[in-house]
N, CA, C and O atoms as a Maestro MAE file, in Angstrom:
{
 s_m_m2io_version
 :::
 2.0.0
}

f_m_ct {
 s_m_title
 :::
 protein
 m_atom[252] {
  # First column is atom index #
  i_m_mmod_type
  r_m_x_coord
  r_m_y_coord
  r_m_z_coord
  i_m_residue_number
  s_m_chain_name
  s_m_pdb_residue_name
  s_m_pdb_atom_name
  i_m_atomic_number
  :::
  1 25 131.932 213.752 162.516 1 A "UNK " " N  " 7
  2 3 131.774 214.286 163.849 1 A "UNK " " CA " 6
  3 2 132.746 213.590 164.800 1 A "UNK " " C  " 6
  4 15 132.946 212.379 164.711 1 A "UNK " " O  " 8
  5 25 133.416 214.443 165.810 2 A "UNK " " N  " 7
  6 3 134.226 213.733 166.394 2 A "UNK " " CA " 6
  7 2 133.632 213.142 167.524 2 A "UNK " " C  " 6
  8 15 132.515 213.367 167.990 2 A "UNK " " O  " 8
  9 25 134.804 212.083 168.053 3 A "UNK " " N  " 7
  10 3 133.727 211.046 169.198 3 A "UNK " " CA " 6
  11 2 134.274 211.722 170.516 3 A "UNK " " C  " 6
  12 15 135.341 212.234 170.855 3 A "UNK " " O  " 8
  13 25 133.269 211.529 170.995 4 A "UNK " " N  " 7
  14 3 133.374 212.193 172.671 4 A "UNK " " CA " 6
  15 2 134.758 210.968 173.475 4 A "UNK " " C  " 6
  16 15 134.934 209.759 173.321 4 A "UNK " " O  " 8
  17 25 135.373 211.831 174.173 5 A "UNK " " N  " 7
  18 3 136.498 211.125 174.884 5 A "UNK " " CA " 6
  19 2 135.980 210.683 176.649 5 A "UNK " " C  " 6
  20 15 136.433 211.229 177.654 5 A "UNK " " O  " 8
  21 25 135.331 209.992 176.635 6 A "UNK " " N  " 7
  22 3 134.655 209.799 177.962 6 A "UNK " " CA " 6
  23 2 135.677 209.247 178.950 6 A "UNK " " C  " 6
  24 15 135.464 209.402 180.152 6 A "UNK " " O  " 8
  25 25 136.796 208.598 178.519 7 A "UNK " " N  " 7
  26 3 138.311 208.502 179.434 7 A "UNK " " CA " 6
  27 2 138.632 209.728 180.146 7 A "UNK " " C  " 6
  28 15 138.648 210.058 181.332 7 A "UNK " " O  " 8
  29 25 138.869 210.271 179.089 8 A "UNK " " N  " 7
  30 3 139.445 212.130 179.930 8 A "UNK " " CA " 6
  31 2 138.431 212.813 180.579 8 A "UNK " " C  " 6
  32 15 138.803 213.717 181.326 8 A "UNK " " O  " 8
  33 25 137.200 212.599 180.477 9 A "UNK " " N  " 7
  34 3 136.397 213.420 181.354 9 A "UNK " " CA " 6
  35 2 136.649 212.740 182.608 9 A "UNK " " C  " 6
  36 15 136.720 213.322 183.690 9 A "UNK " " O  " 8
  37 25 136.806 211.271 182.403 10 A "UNK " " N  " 7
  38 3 136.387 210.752 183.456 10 A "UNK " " CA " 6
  39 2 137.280 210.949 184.509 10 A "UNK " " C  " 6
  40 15 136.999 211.245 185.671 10 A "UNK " " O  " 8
  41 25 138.404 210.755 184.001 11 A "UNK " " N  " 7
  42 3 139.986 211.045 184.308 11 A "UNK " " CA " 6
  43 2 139.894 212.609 185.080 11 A "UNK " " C  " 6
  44 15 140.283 212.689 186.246 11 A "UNK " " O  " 8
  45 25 139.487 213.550 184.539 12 A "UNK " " N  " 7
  46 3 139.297 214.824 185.023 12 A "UNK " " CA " 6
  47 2 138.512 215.059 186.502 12 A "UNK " " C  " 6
  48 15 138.955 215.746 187.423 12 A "UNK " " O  " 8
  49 25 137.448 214.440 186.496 13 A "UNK " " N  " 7
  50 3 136.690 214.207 187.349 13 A "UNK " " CA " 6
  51 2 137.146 213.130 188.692 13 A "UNK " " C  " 6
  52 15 136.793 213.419 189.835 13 A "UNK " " O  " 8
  53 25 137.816 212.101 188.455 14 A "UNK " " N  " 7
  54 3 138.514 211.957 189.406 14 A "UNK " " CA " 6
  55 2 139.540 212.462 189.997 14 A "UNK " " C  " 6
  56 15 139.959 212.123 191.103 14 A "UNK " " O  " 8
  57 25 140.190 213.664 188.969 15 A "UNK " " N  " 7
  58 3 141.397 214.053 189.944 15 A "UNK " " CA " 6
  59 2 141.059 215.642 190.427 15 A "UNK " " C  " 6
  60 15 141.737 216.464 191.043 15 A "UNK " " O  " 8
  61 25 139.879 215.681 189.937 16 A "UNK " " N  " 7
  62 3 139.146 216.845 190.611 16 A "UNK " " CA " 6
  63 2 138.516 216.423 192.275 16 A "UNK " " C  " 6
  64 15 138.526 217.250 193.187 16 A "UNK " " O  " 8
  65 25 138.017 215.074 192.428 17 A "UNK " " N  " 7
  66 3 137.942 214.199 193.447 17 A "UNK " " CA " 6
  67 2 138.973 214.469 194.518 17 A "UNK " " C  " 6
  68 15 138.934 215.079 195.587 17 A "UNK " " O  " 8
  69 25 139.944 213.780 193.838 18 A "UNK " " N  " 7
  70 3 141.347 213.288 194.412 18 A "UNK " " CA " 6
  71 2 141.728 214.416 194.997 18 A "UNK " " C  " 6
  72 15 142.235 214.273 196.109 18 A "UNK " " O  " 8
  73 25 141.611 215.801 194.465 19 A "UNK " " N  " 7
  74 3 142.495 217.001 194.818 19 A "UNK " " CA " 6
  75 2 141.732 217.666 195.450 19 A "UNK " " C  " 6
  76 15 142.126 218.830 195.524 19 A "UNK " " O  " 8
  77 25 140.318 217.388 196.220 20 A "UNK " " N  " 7
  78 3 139.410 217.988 196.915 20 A "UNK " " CA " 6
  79 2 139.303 217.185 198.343 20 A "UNK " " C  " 6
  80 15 139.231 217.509 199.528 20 A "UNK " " O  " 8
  81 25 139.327 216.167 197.717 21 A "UNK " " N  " 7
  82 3 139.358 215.320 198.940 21 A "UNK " " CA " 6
  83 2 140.365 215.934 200.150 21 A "UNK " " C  " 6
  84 15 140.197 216.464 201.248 21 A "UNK " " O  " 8
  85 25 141.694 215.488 199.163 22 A "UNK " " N  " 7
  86 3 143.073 215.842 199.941 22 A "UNK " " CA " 6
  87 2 143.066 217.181 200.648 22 A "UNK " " C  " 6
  88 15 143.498 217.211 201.800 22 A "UNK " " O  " 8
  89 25 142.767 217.930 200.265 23 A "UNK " " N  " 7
  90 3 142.443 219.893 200.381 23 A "UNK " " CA " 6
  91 2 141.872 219.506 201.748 23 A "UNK " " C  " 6
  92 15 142.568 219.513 202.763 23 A "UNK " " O  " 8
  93 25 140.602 219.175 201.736 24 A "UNK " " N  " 7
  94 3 139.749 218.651 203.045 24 A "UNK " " CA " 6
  95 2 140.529 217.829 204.376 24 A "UNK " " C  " 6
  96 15 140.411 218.149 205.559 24 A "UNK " " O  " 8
  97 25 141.274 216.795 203.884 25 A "UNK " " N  " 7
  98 3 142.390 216.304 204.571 25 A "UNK " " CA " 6
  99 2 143.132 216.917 205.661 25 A "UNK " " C  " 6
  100 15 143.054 216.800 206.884 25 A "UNK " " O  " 8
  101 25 143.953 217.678 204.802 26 A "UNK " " N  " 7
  102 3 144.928 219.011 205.174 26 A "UNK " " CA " 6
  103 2 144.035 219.531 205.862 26 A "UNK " " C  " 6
  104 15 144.300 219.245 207.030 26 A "UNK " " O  " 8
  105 25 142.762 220.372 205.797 27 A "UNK " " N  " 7
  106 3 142.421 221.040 206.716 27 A "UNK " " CA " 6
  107 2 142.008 220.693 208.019 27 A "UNK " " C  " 6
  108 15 141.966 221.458 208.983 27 A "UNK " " O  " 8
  109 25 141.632 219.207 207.988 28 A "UNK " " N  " 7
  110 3 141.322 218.775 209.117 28 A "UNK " " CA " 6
  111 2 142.850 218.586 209.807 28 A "UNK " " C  " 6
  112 15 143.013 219.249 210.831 28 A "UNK " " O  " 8
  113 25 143.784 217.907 209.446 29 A "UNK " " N  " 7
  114 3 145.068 217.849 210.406 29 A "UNK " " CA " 6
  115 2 145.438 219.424 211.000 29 A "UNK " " C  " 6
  116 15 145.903 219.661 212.115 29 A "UNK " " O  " 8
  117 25 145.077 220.499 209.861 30 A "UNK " " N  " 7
  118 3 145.983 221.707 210.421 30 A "UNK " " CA " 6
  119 2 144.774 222.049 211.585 30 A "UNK " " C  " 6
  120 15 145.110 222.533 212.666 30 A "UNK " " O  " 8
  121 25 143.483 221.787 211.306 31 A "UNK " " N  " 7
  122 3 142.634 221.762 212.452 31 A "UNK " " CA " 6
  123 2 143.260 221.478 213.938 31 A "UNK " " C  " 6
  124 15 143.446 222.318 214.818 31 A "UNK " " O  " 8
  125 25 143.480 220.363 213.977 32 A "UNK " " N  " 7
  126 3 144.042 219.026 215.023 32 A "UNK " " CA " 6
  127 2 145.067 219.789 215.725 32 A "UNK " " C  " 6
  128 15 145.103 219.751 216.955 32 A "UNK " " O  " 8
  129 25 146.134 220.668 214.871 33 A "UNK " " N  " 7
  130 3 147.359 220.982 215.323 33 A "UNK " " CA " 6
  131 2 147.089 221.873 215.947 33 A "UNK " " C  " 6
  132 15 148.102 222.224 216.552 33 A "UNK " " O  " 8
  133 25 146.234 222.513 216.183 34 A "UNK " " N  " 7
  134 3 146.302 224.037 216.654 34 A "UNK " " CA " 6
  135 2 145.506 224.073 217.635 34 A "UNK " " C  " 6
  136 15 144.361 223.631 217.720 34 A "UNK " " O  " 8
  137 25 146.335 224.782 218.618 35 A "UNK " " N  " 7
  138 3 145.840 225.000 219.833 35 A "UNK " " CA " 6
  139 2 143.980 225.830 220.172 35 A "UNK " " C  " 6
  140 15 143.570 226.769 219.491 35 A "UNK " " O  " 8
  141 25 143.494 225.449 220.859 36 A "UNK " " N  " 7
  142 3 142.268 225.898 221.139 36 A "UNK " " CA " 6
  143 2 141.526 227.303 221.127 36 A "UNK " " C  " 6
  144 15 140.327 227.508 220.939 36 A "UNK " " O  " 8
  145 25 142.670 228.336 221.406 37 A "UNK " " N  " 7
  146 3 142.531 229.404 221.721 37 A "UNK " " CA " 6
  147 2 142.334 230.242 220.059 37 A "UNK " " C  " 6
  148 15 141.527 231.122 219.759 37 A "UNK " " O  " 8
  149 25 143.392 229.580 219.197 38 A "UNK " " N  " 7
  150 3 143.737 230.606 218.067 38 A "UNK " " CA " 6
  151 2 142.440 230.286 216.944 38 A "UNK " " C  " 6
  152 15 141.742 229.274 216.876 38 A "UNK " " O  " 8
  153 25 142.397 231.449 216.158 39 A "UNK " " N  " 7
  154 3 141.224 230.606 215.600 39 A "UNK " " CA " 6
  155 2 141.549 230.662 214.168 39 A "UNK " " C  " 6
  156 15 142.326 231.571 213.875 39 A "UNK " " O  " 8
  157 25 141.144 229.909 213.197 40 A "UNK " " N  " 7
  158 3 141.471 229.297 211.415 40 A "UNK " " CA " 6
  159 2 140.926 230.166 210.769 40 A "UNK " " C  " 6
  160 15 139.781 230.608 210.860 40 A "UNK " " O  " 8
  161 25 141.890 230.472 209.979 41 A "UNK " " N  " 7
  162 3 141.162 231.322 208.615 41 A "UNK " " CA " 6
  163 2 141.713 230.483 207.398 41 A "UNK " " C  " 6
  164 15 142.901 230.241 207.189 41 A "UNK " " O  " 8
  165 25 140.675 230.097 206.659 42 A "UNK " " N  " 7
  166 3 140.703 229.060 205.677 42 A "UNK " " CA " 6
  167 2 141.476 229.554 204.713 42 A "UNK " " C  " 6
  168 15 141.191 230.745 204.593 42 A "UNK " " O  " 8
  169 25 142.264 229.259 204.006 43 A "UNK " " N  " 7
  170 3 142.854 229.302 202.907 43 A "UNK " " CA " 6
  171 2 141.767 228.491 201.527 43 A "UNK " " C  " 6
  172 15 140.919 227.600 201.582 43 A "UNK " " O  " 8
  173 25 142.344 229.366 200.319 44 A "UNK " " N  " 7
  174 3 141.187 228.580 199.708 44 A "UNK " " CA " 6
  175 2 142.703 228.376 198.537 44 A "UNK " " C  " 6
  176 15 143.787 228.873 198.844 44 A "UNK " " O  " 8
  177 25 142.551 227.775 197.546 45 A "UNK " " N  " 7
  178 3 143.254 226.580 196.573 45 A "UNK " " CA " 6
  179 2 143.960 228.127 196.299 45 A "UNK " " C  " 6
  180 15 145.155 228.189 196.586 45 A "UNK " " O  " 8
  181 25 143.445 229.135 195.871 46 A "UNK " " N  " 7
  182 3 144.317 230.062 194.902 46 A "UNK " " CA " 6
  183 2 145.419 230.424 196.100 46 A "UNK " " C  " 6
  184 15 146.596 230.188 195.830 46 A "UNK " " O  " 8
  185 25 145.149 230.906 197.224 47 A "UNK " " N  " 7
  186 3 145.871 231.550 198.167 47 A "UNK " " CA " 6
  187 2 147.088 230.532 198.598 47 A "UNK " " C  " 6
  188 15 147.724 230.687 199.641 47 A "UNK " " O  " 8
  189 25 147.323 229.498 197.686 48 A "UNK " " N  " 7
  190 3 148.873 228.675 198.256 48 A "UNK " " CA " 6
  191 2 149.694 229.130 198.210 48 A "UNK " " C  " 6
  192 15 149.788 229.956 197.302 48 A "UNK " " O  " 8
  193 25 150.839 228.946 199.101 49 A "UNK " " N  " 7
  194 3 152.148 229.548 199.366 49 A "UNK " " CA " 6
  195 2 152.824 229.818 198.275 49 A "UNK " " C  " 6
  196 15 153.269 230.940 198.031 49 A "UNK " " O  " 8
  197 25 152.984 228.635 197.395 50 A "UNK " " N  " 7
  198 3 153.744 228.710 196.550 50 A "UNK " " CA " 6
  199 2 153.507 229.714 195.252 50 A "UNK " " C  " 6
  200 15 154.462 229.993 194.527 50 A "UNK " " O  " 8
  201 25 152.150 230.253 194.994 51 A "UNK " " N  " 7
  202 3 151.535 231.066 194.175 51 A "UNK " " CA " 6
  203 2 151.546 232.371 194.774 51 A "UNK " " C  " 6
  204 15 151.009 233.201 194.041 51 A "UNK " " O  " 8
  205 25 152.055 232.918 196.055 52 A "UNK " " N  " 7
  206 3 152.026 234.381 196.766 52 A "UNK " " CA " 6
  207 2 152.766 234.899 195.768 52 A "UNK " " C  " 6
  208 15 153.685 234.213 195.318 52 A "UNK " " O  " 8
  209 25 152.513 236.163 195.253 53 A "UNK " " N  " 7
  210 3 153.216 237.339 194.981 53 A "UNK " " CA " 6
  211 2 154.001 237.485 196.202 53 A "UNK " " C  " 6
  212 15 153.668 237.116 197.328 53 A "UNK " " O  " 8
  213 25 155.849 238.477 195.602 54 A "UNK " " N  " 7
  214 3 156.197 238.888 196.539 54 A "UNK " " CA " 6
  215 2 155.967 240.337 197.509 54 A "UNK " " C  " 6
  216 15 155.671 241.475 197.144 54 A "UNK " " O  " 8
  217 25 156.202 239.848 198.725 55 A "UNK " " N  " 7
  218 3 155.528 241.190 199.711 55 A "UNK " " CA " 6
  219 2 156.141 242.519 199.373 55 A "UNK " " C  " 6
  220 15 155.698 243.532 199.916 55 A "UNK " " O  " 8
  221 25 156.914 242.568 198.701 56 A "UNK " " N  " 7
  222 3 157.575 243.812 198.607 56 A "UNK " " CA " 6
  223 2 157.086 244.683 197.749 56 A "UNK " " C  " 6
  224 15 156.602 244.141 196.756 56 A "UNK " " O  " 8
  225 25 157.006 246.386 197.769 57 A "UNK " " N  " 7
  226 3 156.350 247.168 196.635 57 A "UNK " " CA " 6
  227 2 157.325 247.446 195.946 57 A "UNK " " C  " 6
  228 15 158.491 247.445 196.341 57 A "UNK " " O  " 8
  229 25 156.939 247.712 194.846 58 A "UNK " " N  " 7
  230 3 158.004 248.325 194.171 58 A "UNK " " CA " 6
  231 2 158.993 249.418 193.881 58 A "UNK " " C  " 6
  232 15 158.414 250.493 194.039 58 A "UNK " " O  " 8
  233 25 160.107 249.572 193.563 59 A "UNK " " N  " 7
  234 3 160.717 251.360 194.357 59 A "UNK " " CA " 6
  235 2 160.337 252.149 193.580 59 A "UNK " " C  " 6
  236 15 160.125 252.087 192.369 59 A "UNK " " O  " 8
  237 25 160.224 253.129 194.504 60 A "UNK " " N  " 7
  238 3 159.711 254.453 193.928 60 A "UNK " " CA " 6
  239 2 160.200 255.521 193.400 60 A "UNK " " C  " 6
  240 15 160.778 256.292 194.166 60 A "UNK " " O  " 8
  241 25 160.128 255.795 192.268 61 A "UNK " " N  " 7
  242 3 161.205 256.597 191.434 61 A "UNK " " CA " 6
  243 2 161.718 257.970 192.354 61 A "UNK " " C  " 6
  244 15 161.023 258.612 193.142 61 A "UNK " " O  " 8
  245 25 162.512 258.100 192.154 62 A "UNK " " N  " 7
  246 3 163.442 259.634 192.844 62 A "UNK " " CA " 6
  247 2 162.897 260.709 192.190 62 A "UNK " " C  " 6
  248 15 162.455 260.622 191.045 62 A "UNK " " O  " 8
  249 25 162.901 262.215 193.161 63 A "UNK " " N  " 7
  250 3 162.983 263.052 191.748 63 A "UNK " " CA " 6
  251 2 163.720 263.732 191.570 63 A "UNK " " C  " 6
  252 15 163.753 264.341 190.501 63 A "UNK " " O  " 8
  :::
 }
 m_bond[251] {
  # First column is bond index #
  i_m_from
  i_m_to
  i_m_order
  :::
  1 1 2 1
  2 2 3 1
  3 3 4 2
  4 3 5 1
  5 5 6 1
  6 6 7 1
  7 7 8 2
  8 7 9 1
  9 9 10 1
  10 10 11 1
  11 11 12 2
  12 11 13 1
  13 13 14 1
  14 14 15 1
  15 15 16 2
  16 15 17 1
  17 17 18 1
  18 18 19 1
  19 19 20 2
  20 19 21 1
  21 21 22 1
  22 22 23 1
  23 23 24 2
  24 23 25 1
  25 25 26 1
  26 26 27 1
  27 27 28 2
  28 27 29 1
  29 29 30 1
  30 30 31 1
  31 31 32 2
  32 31 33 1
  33 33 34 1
  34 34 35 1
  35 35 36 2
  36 35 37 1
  37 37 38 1
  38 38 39 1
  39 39 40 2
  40 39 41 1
  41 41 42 1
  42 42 43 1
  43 43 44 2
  44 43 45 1
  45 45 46 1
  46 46 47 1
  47 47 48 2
  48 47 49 1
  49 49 50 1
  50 50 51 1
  51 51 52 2
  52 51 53 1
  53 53 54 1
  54 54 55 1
  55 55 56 2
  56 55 57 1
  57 57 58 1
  58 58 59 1
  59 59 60 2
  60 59 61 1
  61 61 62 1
  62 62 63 1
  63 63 64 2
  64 63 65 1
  65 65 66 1
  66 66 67 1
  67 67 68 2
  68 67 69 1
  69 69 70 1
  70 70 71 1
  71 71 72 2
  72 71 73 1
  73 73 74 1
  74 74 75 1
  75 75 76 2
  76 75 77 1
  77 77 78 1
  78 78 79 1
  79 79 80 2
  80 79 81 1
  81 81 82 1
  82 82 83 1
  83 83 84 2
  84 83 85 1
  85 85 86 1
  86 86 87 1
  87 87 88 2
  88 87 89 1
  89 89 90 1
  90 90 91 1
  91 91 92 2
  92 91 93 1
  93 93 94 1
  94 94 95 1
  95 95 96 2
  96 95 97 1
  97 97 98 1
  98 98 99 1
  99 99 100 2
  100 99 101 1
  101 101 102 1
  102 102 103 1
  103 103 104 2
  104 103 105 1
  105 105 106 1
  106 106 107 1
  107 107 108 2
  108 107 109 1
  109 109 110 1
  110 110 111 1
  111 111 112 2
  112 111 113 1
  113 113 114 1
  114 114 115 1
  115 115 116 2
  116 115 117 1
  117 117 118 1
  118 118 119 1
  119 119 120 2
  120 119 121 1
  121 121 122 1
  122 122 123 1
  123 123 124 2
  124 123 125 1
  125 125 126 1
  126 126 127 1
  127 127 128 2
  128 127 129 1
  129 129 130 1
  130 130 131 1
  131 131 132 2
  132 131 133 1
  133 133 134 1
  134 134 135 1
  135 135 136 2
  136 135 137 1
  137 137 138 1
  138 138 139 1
  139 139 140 2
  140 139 141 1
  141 141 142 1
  142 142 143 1
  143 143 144 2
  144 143 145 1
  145 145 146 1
  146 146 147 1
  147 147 148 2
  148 147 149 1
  149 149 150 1
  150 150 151 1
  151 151 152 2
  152 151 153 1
  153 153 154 1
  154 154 155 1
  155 155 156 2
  156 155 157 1
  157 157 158 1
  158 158 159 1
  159 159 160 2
  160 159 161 1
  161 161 162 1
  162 162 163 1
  163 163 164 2
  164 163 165 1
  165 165 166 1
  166 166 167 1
  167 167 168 2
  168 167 169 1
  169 169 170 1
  170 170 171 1
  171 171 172 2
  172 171 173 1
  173 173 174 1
  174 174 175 1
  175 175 176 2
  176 175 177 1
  177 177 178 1
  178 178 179 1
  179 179 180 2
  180 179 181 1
  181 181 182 1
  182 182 183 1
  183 183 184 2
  184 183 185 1
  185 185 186 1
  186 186 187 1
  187 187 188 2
  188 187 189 1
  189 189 190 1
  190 190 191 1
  191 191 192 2
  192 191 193 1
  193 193 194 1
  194 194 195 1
  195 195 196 2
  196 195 197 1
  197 197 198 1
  198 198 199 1
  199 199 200 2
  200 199 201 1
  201 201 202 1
  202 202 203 1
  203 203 204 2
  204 203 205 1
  205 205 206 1
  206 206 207 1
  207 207 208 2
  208 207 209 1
  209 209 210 1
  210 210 211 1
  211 211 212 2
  212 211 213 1
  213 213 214 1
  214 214 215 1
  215 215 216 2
  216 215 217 1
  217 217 218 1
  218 218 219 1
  219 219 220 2
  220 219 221 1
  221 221 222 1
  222 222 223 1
  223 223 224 2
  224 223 225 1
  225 225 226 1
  226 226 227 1
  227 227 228 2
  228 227 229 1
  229 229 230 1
  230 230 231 1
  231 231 232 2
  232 231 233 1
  233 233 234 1
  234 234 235 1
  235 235 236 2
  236 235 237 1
  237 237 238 1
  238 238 239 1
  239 239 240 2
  240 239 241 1
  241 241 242 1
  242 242 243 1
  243 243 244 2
  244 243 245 1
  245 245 246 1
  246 246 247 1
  247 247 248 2
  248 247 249 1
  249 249 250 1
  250 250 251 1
  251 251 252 2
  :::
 }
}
């Protein structure tokens, strides 16, 4: 039977920590930055910039 790896869970679990924490972070500064009037719509982990599809549709065949 194989032995349980209790390093890597543990390991997992802190950088599940680490990367929630920070998330929380960020939202409080972009909080801070912004003027009073406008109001926040949360971004959640999937919706990062760097993961957007591009805005463009695709062309549409001729006939």
């Amino acid at each position: 039977m194989a032995k349980t790896n209790y390093q890597f869970e543990r390991r997992q679990r802190d950088l599940a920590k680490k990367k929630k924490k920070d998330e929380k972070r960020l939202r409080k500064i972009e909080k801070k930055e912004q003027p009073a009037g406008v109001e926040h719509t949360p971004e959640g982990p999937a919706e990062a910039p760097e993961m957007e599809a591009p805005a463009t549709a695709p062309p549409e065949p001729t006939p």
